[in-house]
Each structure stands twice: as structure tokens, then as C-alpha cells.
Short mmCIF file of C-alpha atoms and ligand atoms in Angstrom, two decimals:
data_model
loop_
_atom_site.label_atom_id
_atom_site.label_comp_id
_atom_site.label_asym_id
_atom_site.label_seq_id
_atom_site.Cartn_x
_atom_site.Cartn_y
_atom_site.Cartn_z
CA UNK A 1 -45.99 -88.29 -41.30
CA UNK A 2 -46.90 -84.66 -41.46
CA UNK A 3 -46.06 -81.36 -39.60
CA UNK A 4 -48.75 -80.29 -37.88
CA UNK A 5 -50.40 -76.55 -38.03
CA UNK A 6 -52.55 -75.96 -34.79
CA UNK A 7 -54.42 -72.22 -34.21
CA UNK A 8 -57.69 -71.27 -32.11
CA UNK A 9 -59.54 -70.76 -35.73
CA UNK A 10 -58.07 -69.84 -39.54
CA UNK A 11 -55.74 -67.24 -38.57
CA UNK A 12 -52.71 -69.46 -38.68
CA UNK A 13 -53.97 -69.96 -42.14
CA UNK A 14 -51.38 -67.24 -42.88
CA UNK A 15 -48.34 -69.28 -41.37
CA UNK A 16 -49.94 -71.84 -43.24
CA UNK A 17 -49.91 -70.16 -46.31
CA UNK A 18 -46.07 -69.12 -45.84
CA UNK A 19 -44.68 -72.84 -44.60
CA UNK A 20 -46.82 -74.56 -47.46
CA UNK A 21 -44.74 -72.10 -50.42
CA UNK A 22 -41.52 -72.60 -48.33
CA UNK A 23 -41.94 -76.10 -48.36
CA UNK A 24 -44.21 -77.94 -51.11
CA UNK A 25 -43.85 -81.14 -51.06
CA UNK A 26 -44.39 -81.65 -47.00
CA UNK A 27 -47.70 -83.26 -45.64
CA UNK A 28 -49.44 -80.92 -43.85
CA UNK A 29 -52.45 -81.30 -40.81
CA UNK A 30 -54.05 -77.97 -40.09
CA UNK A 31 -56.38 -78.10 -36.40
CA UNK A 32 -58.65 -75.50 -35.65
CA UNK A 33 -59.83 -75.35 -32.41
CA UNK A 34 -63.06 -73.12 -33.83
CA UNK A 35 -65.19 -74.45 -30.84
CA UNK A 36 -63.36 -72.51 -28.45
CA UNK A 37 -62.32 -69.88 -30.21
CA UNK A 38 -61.42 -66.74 -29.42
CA UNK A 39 -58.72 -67.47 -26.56
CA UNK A 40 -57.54 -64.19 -26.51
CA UNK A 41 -59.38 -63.34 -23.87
CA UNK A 42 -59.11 -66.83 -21.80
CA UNK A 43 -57.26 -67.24 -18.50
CA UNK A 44 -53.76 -68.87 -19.08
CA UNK A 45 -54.02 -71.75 -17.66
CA UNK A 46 -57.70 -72.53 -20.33
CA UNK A 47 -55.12 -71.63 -22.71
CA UNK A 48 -52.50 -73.98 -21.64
CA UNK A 49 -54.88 -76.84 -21.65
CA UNK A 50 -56.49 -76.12 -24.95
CA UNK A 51 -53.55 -75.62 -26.45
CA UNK A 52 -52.13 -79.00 -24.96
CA UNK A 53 -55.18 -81.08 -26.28
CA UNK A 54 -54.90 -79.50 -30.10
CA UNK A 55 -51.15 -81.12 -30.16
CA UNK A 56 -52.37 -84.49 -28.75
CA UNK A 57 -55.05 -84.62 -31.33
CA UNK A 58 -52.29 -83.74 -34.03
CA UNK A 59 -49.82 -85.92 -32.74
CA UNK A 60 -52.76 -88.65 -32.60
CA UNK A 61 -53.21 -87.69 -36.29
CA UNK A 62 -49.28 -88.75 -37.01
CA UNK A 63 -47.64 -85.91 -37.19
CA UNK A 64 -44.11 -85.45 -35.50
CA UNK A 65 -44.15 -81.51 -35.53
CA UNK A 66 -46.40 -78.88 -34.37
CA UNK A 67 -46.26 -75.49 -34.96
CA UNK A 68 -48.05 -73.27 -32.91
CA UNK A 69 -49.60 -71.11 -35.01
CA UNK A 70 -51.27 -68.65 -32.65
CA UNK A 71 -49.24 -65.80 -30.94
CA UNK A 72 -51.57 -66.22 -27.86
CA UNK A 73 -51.03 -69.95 -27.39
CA UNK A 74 -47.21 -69.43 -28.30
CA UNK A 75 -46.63 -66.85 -25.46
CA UNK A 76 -48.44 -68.07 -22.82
CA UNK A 77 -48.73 -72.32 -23.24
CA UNK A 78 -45.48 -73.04 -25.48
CA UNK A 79 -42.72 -72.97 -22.42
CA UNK A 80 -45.29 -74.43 -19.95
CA UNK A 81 -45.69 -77.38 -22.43
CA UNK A 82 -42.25 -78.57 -23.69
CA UNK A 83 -40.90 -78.08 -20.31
CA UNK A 84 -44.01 -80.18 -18.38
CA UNK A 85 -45.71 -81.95 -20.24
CA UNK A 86 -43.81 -82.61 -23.78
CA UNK A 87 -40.93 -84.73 -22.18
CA UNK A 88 -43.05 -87.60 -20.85
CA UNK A 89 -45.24 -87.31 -23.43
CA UNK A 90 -42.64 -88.01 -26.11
CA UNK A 91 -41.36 -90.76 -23.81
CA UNK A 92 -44.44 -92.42 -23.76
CA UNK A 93 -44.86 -92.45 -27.27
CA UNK A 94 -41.69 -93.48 -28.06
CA UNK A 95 -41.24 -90.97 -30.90
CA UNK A 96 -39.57 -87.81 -31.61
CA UNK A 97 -42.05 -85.42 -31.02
CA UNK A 98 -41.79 -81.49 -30.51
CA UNK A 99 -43.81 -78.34 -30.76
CA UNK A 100 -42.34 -74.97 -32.04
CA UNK A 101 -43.88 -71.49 -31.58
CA UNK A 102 -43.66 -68.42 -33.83
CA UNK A 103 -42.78 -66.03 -31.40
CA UNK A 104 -38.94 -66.70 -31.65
CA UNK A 105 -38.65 -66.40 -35.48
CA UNK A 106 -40.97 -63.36 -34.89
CA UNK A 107 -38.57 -61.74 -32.44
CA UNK A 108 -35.49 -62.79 -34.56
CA UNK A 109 -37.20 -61.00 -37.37
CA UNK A 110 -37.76 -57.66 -35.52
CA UNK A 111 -34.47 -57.47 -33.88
CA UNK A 112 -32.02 -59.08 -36.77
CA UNK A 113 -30.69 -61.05 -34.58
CA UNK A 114 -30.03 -65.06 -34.23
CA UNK A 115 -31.99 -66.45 -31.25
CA UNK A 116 -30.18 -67.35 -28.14
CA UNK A 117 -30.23 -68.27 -24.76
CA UNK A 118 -27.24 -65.81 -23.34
CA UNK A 119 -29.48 -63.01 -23.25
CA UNK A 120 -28.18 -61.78 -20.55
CA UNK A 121 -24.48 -61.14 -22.32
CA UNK A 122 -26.13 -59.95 -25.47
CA UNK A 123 -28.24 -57.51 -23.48
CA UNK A 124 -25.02 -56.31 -21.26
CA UNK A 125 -23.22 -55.47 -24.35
CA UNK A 126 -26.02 -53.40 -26.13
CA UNK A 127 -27.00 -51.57 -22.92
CA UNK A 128 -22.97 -50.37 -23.16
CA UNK A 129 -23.90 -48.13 -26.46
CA UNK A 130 -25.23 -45.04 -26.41
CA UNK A 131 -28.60 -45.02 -28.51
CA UNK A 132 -28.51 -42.89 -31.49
CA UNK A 133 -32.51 -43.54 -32.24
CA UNK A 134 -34.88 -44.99 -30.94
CA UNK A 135 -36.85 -47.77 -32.97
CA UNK A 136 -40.38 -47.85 -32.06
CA UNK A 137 -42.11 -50.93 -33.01
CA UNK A 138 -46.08 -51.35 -32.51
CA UNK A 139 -47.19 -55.15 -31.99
CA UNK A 140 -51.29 -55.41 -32.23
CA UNK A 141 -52.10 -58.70 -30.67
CA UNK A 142 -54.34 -60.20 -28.69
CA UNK A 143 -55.65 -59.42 -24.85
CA UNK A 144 -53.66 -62.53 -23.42
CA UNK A 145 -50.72 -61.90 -25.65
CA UNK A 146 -50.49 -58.53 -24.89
CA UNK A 147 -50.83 -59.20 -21.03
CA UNK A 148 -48.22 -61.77 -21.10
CA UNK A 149 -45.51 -59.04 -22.37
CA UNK A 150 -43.46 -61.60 -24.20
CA UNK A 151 -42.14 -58.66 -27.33
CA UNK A 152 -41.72 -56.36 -24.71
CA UNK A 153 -39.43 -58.82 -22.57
CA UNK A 154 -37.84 -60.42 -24.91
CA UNK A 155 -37.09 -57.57 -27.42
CA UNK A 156 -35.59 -55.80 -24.67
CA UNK A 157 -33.40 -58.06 -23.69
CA UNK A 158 -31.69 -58.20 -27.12
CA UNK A 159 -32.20 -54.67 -28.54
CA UNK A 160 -32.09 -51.71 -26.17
CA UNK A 161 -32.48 -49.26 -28.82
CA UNK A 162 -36.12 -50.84 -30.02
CA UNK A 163 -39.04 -50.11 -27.60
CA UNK A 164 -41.94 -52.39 -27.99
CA UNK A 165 -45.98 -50.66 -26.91
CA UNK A 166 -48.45 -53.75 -27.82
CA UNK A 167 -52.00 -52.62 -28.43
CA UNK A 168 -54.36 -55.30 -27.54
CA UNK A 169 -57.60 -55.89 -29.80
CA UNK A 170 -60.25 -57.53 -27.98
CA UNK A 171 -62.87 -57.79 -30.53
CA UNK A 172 -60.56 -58.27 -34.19
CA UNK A 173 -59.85 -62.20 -33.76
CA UNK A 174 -63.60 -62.80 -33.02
CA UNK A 175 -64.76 -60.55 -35.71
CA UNK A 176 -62.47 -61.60 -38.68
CA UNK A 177 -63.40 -65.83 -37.14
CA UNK A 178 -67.10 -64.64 -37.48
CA UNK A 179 -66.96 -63.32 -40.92
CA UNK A 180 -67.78 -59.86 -39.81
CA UNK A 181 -68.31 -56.92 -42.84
CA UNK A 182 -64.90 -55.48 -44.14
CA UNK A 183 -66.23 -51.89 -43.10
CA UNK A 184 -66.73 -53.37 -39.38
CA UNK A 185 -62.71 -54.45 -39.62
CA UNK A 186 -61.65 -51.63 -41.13
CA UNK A 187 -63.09 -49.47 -38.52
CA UNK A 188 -61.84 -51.61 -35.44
CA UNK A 189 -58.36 -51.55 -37.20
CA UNK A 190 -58.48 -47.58 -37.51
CA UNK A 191 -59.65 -47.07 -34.16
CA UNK A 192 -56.38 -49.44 -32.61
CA UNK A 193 -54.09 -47.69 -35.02
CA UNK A 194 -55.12 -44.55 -33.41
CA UNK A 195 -54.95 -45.89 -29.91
CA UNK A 196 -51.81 -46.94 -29.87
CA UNK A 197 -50.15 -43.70 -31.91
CA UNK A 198 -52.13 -41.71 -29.40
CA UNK A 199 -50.23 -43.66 -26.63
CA UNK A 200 -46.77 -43.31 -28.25
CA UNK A 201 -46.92 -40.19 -29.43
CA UNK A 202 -46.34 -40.64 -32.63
CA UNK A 203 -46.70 -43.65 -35.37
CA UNK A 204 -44.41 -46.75 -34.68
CA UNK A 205 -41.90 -46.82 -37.13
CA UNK A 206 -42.41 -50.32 -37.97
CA UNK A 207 -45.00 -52.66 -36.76
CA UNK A 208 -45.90 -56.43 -36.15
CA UNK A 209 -49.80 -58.47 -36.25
CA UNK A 210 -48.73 -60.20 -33.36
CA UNK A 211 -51.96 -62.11 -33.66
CA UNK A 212 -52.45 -64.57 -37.08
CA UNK A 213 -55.57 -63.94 -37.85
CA UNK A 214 -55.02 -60.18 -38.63
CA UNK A 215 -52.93 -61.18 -41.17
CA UNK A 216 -55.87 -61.86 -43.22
CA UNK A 217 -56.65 -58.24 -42.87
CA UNK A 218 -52.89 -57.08 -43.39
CA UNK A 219 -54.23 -54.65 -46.15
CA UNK A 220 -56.71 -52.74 -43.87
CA UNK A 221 -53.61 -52.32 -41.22
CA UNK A 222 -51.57 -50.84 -44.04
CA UNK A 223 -53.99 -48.07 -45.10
CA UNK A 224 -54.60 -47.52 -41.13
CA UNK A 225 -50.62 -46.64 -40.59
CA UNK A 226 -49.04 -44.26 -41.95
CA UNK A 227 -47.75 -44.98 -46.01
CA UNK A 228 -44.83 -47.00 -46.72
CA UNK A 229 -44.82 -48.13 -42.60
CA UNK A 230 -43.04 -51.60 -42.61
CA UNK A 231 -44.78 -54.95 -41.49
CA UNK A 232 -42.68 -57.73 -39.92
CA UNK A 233 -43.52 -60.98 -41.82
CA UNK A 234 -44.22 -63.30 -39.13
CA UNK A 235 -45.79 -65.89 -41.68
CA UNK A 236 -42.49 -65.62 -43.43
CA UNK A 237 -40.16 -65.11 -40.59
CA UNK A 238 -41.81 -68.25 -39.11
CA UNK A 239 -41.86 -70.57 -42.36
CA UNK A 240 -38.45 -70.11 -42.55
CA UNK A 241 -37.31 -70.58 -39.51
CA UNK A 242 -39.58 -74.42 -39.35
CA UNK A 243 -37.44 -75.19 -42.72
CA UNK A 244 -33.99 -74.31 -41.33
CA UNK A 245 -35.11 -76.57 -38.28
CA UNK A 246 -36.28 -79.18 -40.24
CA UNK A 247 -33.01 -79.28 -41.76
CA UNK A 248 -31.32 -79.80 -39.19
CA UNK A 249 -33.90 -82.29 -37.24
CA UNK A 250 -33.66 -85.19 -39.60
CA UNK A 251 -35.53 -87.04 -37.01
CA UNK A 252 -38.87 -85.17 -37.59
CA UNK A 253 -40.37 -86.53 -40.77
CA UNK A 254 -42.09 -83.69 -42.76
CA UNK A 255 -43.86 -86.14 -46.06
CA UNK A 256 -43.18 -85.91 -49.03
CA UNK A 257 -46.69 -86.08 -50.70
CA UNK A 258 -47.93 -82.74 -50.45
CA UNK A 259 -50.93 -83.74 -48.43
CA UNK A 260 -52.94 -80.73 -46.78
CA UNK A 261 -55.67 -81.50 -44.67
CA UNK A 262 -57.86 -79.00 -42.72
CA UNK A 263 -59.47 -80.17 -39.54
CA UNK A 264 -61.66 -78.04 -37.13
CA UNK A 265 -63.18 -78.50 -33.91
CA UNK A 266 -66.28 -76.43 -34.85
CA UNK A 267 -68.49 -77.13 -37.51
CA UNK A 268 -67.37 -78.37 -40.53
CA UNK A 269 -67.48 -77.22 -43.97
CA UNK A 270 -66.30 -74.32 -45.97
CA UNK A 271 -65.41 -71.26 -44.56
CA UNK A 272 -66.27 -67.43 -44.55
CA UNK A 273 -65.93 -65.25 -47.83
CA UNK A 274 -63.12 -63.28 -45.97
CA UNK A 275 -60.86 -66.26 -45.27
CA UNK A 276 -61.81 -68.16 -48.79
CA UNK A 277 -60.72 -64.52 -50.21
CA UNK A 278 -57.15 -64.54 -48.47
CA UNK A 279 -56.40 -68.11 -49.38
CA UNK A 280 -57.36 -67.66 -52.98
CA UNK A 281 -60.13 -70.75 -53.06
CA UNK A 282 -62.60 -72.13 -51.25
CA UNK A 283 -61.57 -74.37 -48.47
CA UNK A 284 -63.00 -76.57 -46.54
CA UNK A 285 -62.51 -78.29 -43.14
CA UNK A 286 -63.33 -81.87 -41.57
CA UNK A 287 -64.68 -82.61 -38.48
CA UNK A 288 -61.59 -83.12 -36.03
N1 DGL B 1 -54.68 -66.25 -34.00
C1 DGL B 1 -54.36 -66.25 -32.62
C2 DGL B 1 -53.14 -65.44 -32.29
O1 DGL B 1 -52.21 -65.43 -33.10
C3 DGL B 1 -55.44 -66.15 -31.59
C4 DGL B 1 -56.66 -65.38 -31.77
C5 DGL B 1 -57.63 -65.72 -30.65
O2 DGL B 1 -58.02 -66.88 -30.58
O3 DGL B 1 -57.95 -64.83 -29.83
O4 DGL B 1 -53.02 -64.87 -31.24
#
């Protein structure tokens, strides 16, 4: 058994990264879906049913868990999955079987608080204080995560004094997947920076990569925003949040052997200079 890592390409490398320190000794099955990458800029429902297809082929693989690791197929496919499709699936299989997202450890993260489903209640009550300052939070991301408003939405319904703007970047998923020059990144991230402190008014005063793969390029956003400007985690937020879970899910079986396989639905082999860089070796994938 294994828990299962699924992305449109390396960027949930970085969640990766964060749930293989948090937890060692766990087999772990990482599928990218590099043939049909980017899906930033895909129509929801090709999201929903590539996203759907990477968890059969992980669940097909034995694993019990999968973790989303892609803000874009966590906002827009995640709730359309485990509330159609997931519950017959798991029937039919006859095993416990689930897939979490990283949006909600993401959003627990940014707003310090627990997740939960009285929103409603929580939002009543903070609505009732009068808002000393206002926390501005920047989330880049991608087109489809963006346009699906889920930080916006769901920030607001728990913390009325932190208003969300999401800046999408069309081009930086593709670009980073392809391998493109550092100075080509560097210049894409600049240009969003600007874009989005144009459209505020002013620098956010703390910001989120709302998209995985820019993680890999978490230094270049850091020199783009202002010094000392704080980064929410969401590799972190999210590695922690699968352990707690785990913790409490006996029933999912996480390994023991410290088994990491890499899978892709592209081409096989080893990877660009720029990912091999951020994970510190070279690394190669299978054929899925
Ligand atoms: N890494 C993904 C995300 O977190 C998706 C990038 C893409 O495929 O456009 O949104």
C-alpha cells in the first residue's frame, strides 16, 4: 500500500517533497499526467475527467490515498469527485479509498483557523467585529484556479478582515514543465508581481503560489515582492494536514518501506535541470 501523489506534471513535486520529510517511512506513488499538461487553461469538466483517470490509475497501482497535488485539479474536480464518482467507486472496490486536496490545509494555513463545515456561523460572528486592518493576501495561481474563485470564497467566509485578489499566470506552469531559462521565469514572475500590486494598490501583505509548480521557483517570487513579504507554505501546510489525517484514518494504509516511485504519462526519463535542481538529484520517472 502507498499514498498516492497525483499533479498535471512535477509541480506537486513540492507537496511531495514536504509529505515525504513529514512522513519517511510511507510508500509513496507519484503520477504525472505530463501528456496533458498544462490544465490550467482546460475547461472544467477536461479537468474533472483527467483528474478522475490519474486516481484510477493510482488506485490501480494500490494505493488507498490520493492527494491531489495540483491547486487547479483540487478546486475545480476534488468536490465533483468524492461526491459522484468516489462513493461507488470505493464500493466497487471494496476498499477504503479517498482522495484529499490541498486547498483546505492551504486555506486553514492563511486564515489560522481549523477547517469546518459551519461556515456560515463562523462567518456571522466575524462579520459582527469591526475590522481594525485589513489583511491583503495575493494568491498567483493558475487560469482555471483563479476562475473558479475558491480563496476568494472560501477565505471570506471565515475571515472578513483578509481580502483575497488571485493573479492568474497563464504561461508560468507551462514554462517551468518545459524547462524554460531562469531569466524567462524570472521575468514572467516580475511582470505578475507587478500586475497584481498594480491592481491592489499596493503589495499584498502576505502571499500564497496557489499553483505547485511555482513552488519550484519560490526564490524568484521572493525577490519579485517586496523583502521580508511572507509565503504561505502550502507544501507544509498540506503535509501536515495528510499526517494528522492519517492518524486518525487507521483504515488507509500509508507503507512502511519508504518506497517512492515516480510515474508519468509523458515520456519517460529524467527530468529538466530546473526540477532536478529543486529536488536536490536527478530523478527519474517510469512510463505510467
Ligand atoms: N501544478 C498545478 C496547480 O497546482 C497545475 C499547473 C497546470 O497544469 O496548469 O495548479
Amino acid at each position: 500500500m502507498a499514498i498516492g501523489v497525483f499533479d498535471s506534471g512535477v509541480g506537486g513535486l513540492s507537496v511531495h517533497h514536504a509529505l515525504v520529510r513529514r512522513l519517511p517511512s510511507a510508500d509513496f506513488i507519484y503520477l504525472a499526467d505530463q501528456a496533458m499538461t498544462p490544465y490550467g487553461g482546460r475547461s472544467g469538466e477536461e479537468i474533472v475527467s483527467l483528474t478522475r483517470a490519474g486516481c484510477e490509475r493510482l488506485f490501480d497501482e494500490g494505493c488507498d490515498l490520493v492527494v491531489l497535488a495540483c491547486n487547479t485539479a483540487a478546486s475545480v474536480a476534488l468536490r465533483r469527485l468524492q461526491q459522484t464518482w468516489l462513493p461507488g467507486y470505493r464500493r466497487d472496490r471494496g476498499r477504503p479509498l479517498n482522495v484529499l486536496g490541498i486547498i483546505v490545509p492551504t486555506i486553514e494555513a492563511a486564515t489560522g483557523l481549523p477547517w469546518t463545515q459551519e461556515t456560515e456561523r463562523l462567518g456571522d460572528r466575524d462579520r459582527g467585529d469591526k475590522i481594525e486592518r485589513l489583511d491583503v493576501l495575493g494568491i498567483f495561481c493558475t487560469p482555471a484556479t483563479a476562475a473558479s474563485r475558491v480563496y476568494e470564497i472560501e477565505i471570506d467566509k471565515r475571515r472578513a478582515d483578509v481580502a483575497v485578489f488571485s493573479e492568474a499566470c497563464p504561461t508560468l506552469a507551462r514554462d517551468i514543465e518545459a524547462g524554460a531559462p531562469e531569466a524567462d521565469l524570472r521575468a514572467d514572475v516580475e511582470a505578475h508581481v507587478r500586475a497584481l500590486t498594480r491592481r491592489i494598490g499596493r503589495p499584498p501583505d502576505r502571499a500564497i503560489l496557489g499553483c505547485t509548480h511555482y513552488e519550484i521557483t519560490a526564490d524568484l517570487f521572493r525577490a519579485a515582492l517586496p523583502a521580508g513579504t511572507p509565503l504561505i507554505h502550502q507544501p507544509g501546510a498540506t503535509a501536515e494536514a495528510i499526517a494528522l489525517y492519517l492518524e486518525r484514518h487507521g483504515e488507509y494504509a500509508a507503507g512502511s518501506g519508504g518506497a517512492r516511485r515516480f510515474l508519468t504519462t509523458g515520456r519517460p526519463g529524467a527530468q529538466n535541470g530546473l526540477i532536478e535542481r529543486f529536488w536536490g538529484g536527478p530523478l527519474t520517472f517510469d512510463a505510467a
